[in-house]
PDB file of C-alpha atoms in Angstrom:
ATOM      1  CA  UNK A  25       0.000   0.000   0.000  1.00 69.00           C
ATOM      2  CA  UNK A  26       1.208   3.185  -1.064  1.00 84.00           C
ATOM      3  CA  UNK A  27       2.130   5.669   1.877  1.00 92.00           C
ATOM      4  CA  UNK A  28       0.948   3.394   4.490  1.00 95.00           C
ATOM      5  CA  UNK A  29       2.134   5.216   7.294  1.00 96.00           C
ATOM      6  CA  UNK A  30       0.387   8.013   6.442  1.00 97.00           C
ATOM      7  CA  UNK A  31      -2.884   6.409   5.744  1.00 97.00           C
ATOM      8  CA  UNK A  32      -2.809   4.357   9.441  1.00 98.00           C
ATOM      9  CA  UNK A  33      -1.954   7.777  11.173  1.00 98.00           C
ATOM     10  CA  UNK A  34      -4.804   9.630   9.104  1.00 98.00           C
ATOM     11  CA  UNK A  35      -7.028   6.392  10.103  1.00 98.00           C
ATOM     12  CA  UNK A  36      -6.113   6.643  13.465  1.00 98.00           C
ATOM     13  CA  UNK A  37      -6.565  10.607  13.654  1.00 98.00           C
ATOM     14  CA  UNK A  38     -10.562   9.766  12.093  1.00 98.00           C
ATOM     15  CA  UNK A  39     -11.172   6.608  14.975  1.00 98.00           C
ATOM     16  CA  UNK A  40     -10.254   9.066  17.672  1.00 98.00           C
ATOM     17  CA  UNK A  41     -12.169  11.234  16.743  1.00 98.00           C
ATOM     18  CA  UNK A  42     -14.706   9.105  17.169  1.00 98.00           C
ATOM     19  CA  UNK A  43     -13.693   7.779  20.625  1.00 98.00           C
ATOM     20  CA  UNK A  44     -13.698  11.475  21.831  1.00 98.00           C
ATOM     21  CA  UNK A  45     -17.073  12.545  20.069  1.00 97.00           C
ATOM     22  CA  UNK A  46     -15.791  14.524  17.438  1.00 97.00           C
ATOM     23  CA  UNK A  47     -17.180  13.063  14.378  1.00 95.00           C
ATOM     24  CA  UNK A  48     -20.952  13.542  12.868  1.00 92.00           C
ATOM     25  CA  UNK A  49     -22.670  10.210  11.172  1.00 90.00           C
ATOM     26  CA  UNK A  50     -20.512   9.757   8.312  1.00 89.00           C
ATOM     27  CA  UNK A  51     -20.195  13.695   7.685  1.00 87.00           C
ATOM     28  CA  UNK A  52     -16.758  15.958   7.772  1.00 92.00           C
ATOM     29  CA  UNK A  53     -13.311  14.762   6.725  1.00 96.00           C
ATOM     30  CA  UNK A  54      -9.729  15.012   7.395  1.00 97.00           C
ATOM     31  CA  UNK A  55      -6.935  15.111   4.873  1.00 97.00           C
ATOM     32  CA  UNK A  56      -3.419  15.226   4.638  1.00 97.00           C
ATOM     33  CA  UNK A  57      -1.209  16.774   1.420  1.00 95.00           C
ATOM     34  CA  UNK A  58       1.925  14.446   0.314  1.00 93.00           C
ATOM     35  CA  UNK A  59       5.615  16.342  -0.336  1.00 84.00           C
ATOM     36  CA  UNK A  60       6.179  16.994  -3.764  1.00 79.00           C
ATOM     37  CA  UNK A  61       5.729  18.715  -6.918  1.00 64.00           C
ATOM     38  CA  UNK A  62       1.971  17.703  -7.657  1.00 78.00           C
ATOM     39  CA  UNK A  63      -0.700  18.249  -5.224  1.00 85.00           C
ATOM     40  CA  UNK A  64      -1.636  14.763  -3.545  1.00 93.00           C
ATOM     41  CA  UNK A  65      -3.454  14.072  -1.047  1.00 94.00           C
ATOM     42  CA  UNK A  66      -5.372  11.651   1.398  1.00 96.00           C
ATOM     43  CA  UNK A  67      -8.612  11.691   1.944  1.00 96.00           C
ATOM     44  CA  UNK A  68     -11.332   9.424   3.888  1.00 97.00           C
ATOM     45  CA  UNK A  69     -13.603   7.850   1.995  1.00 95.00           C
ATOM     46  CA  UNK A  70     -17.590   9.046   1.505  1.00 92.00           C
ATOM     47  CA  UNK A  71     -20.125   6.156   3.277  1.00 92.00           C
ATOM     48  CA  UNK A  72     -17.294   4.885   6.212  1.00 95.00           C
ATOM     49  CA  UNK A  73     -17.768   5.239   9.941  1.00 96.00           C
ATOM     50  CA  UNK A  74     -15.263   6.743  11.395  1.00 97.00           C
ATOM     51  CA  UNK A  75     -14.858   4.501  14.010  1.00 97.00           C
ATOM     52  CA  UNK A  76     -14.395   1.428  11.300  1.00 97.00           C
ATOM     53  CA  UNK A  77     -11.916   3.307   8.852  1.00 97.00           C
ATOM     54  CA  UNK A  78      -8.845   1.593   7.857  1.00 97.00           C
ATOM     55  CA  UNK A  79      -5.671   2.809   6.451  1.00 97.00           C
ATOM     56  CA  UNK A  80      -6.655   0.740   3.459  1.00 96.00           C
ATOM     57  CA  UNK A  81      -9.649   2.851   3.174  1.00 97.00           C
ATOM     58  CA  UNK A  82      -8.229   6.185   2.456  1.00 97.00           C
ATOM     59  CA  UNK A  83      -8.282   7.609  -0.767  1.00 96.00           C
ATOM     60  CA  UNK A  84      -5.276   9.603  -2.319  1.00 94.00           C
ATOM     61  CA  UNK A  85      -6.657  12.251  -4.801  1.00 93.00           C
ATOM     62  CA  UNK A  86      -4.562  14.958  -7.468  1.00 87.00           C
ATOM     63  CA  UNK A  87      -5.502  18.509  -7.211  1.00 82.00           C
ATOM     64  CA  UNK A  88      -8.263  17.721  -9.748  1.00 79.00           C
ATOM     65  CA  UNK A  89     -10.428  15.378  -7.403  1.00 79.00           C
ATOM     66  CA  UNK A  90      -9.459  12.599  -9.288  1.00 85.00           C
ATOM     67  CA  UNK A  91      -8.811   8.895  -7.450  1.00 84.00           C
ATOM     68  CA  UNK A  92      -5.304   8.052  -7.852  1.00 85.00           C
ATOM     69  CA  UNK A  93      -5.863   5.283  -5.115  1.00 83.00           C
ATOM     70  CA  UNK A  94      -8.300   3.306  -3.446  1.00 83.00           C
ATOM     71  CA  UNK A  95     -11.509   2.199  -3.487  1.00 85.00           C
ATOM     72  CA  UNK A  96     -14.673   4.496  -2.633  1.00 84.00           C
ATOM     73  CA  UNK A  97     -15.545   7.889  -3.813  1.00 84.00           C
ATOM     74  CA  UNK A  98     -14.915  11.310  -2.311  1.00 84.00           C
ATOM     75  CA  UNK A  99     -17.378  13.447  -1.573  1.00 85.00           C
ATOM     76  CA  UNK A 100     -17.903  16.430  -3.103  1.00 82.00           C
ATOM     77  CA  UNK A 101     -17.630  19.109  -0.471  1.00 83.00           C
ATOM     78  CA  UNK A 102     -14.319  17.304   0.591  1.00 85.00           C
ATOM     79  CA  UNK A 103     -12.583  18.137  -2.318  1.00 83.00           C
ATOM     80  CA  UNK A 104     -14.159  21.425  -2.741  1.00 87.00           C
ATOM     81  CA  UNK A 105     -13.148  22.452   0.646  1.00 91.00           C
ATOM     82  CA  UNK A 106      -9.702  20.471   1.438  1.00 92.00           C
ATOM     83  CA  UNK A 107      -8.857  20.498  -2.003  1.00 89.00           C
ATOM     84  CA  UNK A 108      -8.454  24.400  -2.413  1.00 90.00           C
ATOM     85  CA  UNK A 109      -6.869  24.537   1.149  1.00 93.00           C
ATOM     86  CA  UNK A 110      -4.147  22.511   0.337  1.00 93.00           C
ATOM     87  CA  UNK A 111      -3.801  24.159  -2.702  1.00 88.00           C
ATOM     88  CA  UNK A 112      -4.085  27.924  -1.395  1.00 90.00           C
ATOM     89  CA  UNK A 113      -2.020  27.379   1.786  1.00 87.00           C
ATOM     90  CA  UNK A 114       1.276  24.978   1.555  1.00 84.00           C
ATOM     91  CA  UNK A 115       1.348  25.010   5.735  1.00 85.00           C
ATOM     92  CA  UNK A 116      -1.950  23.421   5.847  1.00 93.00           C
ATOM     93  CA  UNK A 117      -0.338  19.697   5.139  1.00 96.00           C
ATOM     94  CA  UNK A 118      -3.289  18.166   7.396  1.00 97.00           C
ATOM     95  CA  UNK A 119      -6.204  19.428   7.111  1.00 97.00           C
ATOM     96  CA  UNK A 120      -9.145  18.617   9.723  1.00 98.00           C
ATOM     97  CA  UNK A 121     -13.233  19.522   9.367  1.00 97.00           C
ATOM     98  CA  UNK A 122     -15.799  18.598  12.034  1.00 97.00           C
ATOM     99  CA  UNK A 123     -19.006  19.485  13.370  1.00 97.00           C
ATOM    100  CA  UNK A 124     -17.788  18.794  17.028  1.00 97.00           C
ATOM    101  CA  UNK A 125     -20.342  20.169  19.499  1.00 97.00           C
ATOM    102  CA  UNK A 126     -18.848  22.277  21.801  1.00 98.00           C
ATOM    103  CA  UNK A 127     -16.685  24.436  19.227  1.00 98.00           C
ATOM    104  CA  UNK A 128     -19.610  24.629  16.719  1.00 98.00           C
ATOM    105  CA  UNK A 129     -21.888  25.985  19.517  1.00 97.00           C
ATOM    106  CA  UNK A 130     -20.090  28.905  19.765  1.00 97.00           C
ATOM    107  CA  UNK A 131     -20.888  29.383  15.775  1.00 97.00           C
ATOM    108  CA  UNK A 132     -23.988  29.702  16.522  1.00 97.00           C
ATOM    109  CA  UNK A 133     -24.021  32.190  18.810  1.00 95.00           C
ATOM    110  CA  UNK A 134     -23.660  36.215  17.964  1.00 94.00           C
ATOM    111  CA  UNK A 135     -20.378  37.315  18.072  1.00 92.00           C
ATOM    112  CA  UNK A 136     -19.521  33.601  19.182  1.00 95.00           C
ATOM    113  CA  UNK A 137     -15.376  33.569  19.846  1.00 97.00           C
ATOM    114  CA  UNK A 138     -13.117  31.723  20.981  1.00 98.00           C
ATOM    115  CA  UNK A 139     -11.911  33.801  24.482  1.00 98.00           C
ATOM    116  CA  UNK A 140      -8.693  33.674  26.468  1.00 98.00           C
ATOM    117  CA  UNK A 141     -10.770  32.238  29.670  1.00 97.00           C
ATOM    118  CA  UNK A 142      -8.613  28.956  30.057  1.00 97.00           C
ATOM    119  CA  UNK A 143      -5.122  27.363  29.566  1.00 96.00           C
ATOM    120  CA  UNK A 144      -6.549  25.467  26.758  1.00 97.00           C
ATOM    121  CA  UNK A 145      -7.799  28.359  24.986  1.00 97.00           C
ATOM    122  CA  UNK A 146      -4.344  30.220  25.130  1.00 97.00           C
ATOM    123  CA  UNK A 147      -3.080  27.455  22.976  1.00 96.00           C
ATOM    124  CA  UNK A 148      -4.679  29.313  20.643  1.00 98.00           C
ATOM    125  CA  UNK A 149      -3.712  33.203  20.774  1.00 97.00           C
ATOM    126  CA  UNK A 150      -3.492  34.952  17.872  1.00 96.00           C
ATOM    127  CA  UNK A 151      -4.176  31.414  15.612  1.00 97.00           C
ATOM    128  CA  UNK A 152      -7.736  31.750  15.293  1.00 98.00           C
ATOM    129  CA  UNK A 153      -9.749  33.082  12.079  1.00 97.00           C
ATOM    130  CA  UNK A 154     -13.371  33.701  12.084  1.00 98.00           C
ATOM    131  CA  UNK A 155     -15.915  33.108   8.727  1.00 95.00           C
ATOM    132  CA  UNK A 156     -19.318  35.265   9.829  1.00 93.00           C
ATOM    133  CA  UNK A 157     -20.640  34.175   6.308  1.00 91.00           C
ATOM    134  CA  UNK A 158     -22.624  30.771   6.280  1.00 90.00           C
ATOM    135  CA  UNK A 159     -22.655  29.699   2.061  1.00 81.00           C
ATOM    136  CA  UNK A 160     -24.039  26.668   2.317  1.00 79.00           C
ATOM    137  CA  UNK A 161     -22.932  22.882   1.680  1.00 81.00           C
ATOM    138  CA  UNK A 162     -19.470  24.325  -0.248  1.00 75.00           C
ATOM    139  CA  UNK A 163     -20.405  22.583  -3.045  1.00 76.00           C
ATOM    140  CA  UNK A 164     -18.136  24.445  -6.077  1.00 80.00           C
ATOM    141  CA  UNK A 165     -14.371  25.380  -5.578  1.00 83.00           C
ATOM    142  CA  UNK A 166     -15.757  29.081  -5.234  1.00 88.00           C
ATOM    143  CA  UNK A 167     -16.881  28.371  -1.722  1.00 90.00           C
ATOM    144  CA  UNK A 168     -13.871  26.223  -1.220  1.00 90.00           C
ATOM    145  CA  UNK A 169     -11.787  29.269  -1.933  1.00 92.00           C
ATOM    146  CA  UNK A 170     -13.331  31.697   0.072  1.00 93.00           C
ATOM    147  CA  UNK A 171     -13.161  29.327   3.393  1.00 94.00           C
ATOM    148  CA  UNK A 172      -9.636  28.930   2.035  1.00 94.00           C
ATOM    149  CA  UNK A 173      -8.924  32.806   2.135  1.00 95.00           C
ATOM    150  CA  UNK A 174     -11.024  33.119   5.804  1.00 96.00           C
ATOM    151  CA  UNK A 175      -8.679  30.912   6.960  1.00 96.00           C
ATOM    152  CA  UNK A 176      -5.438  32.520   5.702  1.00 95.00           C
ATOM    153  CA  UNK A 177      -2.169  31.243   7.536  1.00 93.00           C
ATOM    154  CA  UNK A 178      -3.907  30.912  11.048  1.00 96.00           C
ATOM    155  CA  UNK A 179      -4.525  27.102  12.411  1.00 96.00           C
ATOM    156  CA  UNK A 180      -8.143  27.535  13.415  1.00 98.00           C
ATOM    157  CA  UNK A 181     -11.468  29.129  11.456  1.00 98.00           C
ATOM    158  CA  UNK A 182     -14.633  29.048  12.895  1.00 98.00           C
ATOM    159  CA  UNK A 183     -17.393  28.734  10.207  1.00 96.00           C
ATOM    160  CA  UNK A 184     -20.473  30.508  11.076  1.00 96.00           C
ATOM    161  CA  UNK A 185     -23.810  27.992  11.197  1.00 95.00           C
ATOM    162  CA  UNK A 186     -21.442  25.023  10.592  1.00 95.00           C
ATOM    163  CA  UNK A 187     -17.988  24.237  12.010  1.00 96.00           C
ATOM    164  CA  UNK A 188     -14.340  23.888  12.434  1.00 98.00           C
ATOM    165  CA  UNK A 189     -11.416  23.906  10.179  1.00 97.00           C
ATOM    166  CA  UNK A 190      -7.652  22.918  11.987  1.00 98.00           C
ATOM    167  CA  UNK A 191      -4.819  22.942   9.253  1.00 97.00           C
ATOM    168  CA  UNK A 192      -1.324  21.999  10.833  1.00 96.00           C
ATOM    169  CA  UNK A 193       1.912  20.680   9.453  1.00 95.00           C
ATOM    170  CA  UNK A 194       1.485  17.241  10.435  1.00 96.00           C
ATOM    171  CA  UNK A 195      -1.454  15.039  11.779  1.00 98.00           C
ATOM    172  CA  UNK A 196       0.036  14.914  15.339  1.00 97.00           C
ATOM    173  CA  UNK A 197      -0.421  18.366  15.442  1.00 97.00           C
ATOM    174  CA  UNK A 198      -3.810  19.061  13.599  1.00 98.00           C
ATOM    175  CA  UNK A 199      -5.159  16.359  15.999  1.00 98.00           C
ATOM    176  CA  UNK A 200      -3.277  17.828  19.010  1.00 98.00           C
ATOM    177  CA  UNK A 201      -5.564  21.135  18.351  1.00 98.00           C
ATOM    178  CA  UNK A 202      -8.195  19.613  17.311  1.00 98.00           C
ATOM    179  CA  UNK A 203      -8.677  17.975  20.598  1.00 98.00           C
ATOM    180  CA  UNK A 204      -7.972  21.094  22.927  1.00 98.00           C
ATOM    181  CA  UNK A 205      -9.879  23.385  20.514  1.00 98.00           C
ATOM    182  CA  UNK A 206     -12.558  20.935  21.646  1.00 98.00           C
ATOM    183  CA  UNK A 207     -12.096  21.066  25.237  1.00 98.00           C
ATOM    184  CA  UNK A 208     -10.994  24.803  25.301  1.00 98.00           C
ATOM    185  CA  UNK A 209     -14.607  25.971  23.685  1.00 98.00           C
ATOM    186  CA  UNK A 210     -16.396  23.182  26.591  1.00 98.00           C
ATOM    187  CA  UNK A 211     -14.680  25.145  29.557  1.00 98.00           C
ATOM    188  CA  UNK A 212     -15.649  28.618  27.501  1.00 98.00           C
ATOM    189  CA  UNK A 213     -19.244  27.071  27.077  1.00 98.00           C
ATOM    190  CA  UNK A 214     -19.607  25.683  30.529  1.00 97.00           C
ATOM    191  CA  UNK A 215     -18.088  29.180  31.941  1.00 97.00           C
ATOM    192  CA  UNK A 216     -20.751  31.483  30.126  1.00 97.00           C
ATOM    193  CA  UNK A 217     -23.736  28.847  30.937  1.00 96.00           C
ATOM    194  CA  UNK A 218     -23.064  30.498  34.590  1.00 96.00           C
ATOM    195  CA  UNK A 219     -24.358  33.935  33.199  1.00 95.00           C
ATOM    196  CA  UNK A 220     -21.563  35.154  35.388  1.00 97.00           C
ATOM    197  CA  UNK A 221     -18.949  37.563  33.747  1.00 96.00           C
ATOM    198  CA  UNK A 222     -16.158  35.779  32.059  1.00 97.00           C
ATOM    199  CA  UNK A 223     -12.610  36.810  33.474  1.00 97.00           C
ATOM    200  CA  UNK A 224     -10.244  37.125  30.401  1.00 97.00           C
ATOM    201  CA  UNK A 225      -6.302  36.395  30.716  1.00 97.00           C
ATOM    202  CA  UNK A 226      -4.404  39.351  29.465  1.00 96.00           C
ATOM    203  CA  UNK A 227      -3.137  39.398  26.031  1.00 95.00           C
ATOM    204  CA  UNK A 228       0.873  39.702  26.860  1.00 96.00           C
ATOM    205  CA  UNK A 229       0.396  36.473  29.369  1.00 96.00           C
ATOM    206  CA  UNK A 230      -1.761  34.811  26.572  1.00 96.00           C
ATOM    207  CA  UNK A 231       1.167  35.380  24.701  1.00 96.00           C
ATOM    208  CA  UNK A 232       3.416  34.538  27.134  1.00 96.00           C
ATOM    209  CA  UNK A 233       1.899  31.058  27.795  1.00 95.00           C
ATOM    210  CA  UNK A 234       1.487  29.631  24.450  1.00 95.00           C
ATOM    211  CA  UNK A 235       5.208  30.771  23.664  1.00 94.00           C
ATOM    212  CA  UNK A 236       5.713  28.051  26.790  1.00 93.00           C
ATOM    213  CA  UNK A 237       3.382  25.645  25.349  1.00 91.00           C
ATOM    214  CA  UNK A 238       5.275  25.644  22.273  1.00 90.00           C
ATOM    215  CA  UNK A 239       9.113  25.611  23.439  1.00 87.00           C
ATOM    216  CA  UNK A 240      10.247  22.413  21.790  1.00 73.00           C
ATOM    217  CA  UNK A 241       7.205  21.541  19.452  1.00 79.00           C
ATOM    218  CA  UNK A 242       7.137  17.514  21.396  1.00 86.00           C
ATOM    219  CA  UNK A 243       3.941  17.529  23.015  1.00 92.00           C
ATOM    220  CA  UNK A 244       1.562  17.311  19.768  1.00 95.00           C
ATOM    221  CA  UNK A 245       3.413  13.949  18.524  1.00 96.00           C
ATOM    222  CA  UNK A 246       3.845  12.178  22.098  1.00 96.00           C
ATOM    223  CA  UNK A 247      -0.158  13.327  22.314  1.00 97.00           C
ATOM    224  CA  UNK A 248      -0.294  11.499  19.390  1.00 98.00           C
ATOM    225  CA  UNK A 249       1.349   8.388  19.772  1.00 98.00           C
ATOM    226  CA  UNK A 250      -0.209   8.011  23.336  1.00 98.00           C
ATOM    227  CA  UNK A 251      -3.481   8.070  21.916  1.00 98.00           C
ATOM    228  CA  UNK A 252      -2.256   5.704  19.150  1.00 98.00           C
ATOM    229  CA  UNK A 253      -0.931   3.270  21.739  1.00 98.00           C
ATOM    230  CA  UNK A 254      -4.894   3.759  23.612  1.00 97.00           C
ATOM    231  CA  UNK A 255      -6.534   3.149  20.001  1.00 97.00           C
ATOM    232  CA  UNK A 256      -4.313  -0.007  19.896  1.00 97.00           C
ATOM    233  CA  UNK A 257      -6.263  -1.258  22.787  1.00 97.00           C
ATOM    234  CA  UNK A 258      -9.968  -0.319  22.565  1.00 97.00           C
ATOM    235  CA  UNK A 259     -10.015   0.100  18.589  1.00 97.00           C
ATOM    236  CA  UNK A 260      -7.440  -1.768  17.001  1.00 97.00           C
ATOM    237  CA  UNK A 261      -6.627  -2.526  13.196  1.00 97.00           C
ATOM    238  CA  UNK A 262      -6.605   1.016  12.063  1.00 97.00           C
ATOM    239  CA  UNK A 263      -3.444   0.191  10.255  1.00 96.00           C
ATOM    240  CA  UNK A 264      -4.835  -2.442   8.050  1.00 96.00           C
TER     241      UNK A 264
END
């Protein structure tokens, strides 16, 4: 199998998902671009649980939609939106879209950000982009590029009525954000359900913090394999 590494960590990023609640029926998808000339990249398949995918399941696609590998189909809005970010932004390599609950609740609220309330959410400073404009199912590669431009070269967009986008240079760390963007927007959530005032962390210790969080870059991958060595217990044969 062609880039089978990449296909059993892409597999494993969709099943934990999954595990943590992330996922919606068979909706949303998560890709990740190949090095080289030609855009590649690998996509989940339309029609496949989450929670069953395989690494033989993914699909790799051209820039053109077109199945270079695998069986299945991919589904229309996946190429229309993960296609054109990979193509507009080289730094989004992987490529993550879910309807998880807590993070798309605060889509649907006015003025719904994410605020510097918690640890978790500092992770985030100055990463975040924000799309007020719902357009639908982002069925034609004019939708796909204007999500593509919202997001521009931050790590996180909100999409108004609809979701979250996390682009990262590697699935360890796309699925290292994905996870606390989660659980950052739950605290945030869970904080304003009080209807007392939220108390915001200052912008040069927001700063301050996340420049610590980062030192070293190791966390996201250890996250990573962790989890992996978890999935390998509850979930196994991902890699297959």
């Amino acid at each position: 199998m062609r880039f089978h590494q990449e296909r059993s960590d892409l597999a494993a990023a969709l099943r934990l998902a999954a595990h943590f609640g992330l996922h919606e029926g068979v909706c949303n998808h998560f890709s990740y671009a190949l090095p080289g000339e030609e855009l590649c990249y690998l996509l989940n398949p339309h029609g496949i649980h989450w929670s069953q995918i395989r690494a033989s399941d993914i699909l790799l696609l051209d820039g053109q939609g077109r199945n270079l590998d695998g069986e299945g189909e991919a589904e229309l809005t996946a190429f229309t939106i993960h296609g054109r970010l990979h193509h507009a932004n080289a730094k989004a390599v992987c490529v993550l879209h879910t309807h998880m609950p807590q993070a798309t609740a605060l889509t649907c609220v006015e003025d719904g950000k994410l605020l510097p309330v918690h640890q978790n959410s500092l992770r985030f400073h100055g990463e975040v982009a924000y799309d007020p404009h719902y357009g639908g199912l982002a069925e034609d590669a004019a939708e796909g590029d204007r999500i593509a431009a919202a997001l521009g070269d931050k790590r996180v967009l909100f999409m108004a009525h609809h979701g979250v986008i996390v682009a990262g240079e590697s699935i360890a760390r796309a699925f290292d954000d994905l996870y606390f963007l989660e659980r950052a927007c739950q605290v945030q959530l869970l904080a304003m359900s009080s209807g007392r005032p939220l108390r915001l962390i200052g912008s040069n210790r927001a700063a301050q913090t996340k420049a610590e969080m980062e030192a070293g870059g190791l966390y996201p991958e250890a996250h990573f394999q962790a989890l992996k060595r978890l999935l390998d217990q509850i979930n196994p044969g991902y890699g297959d």
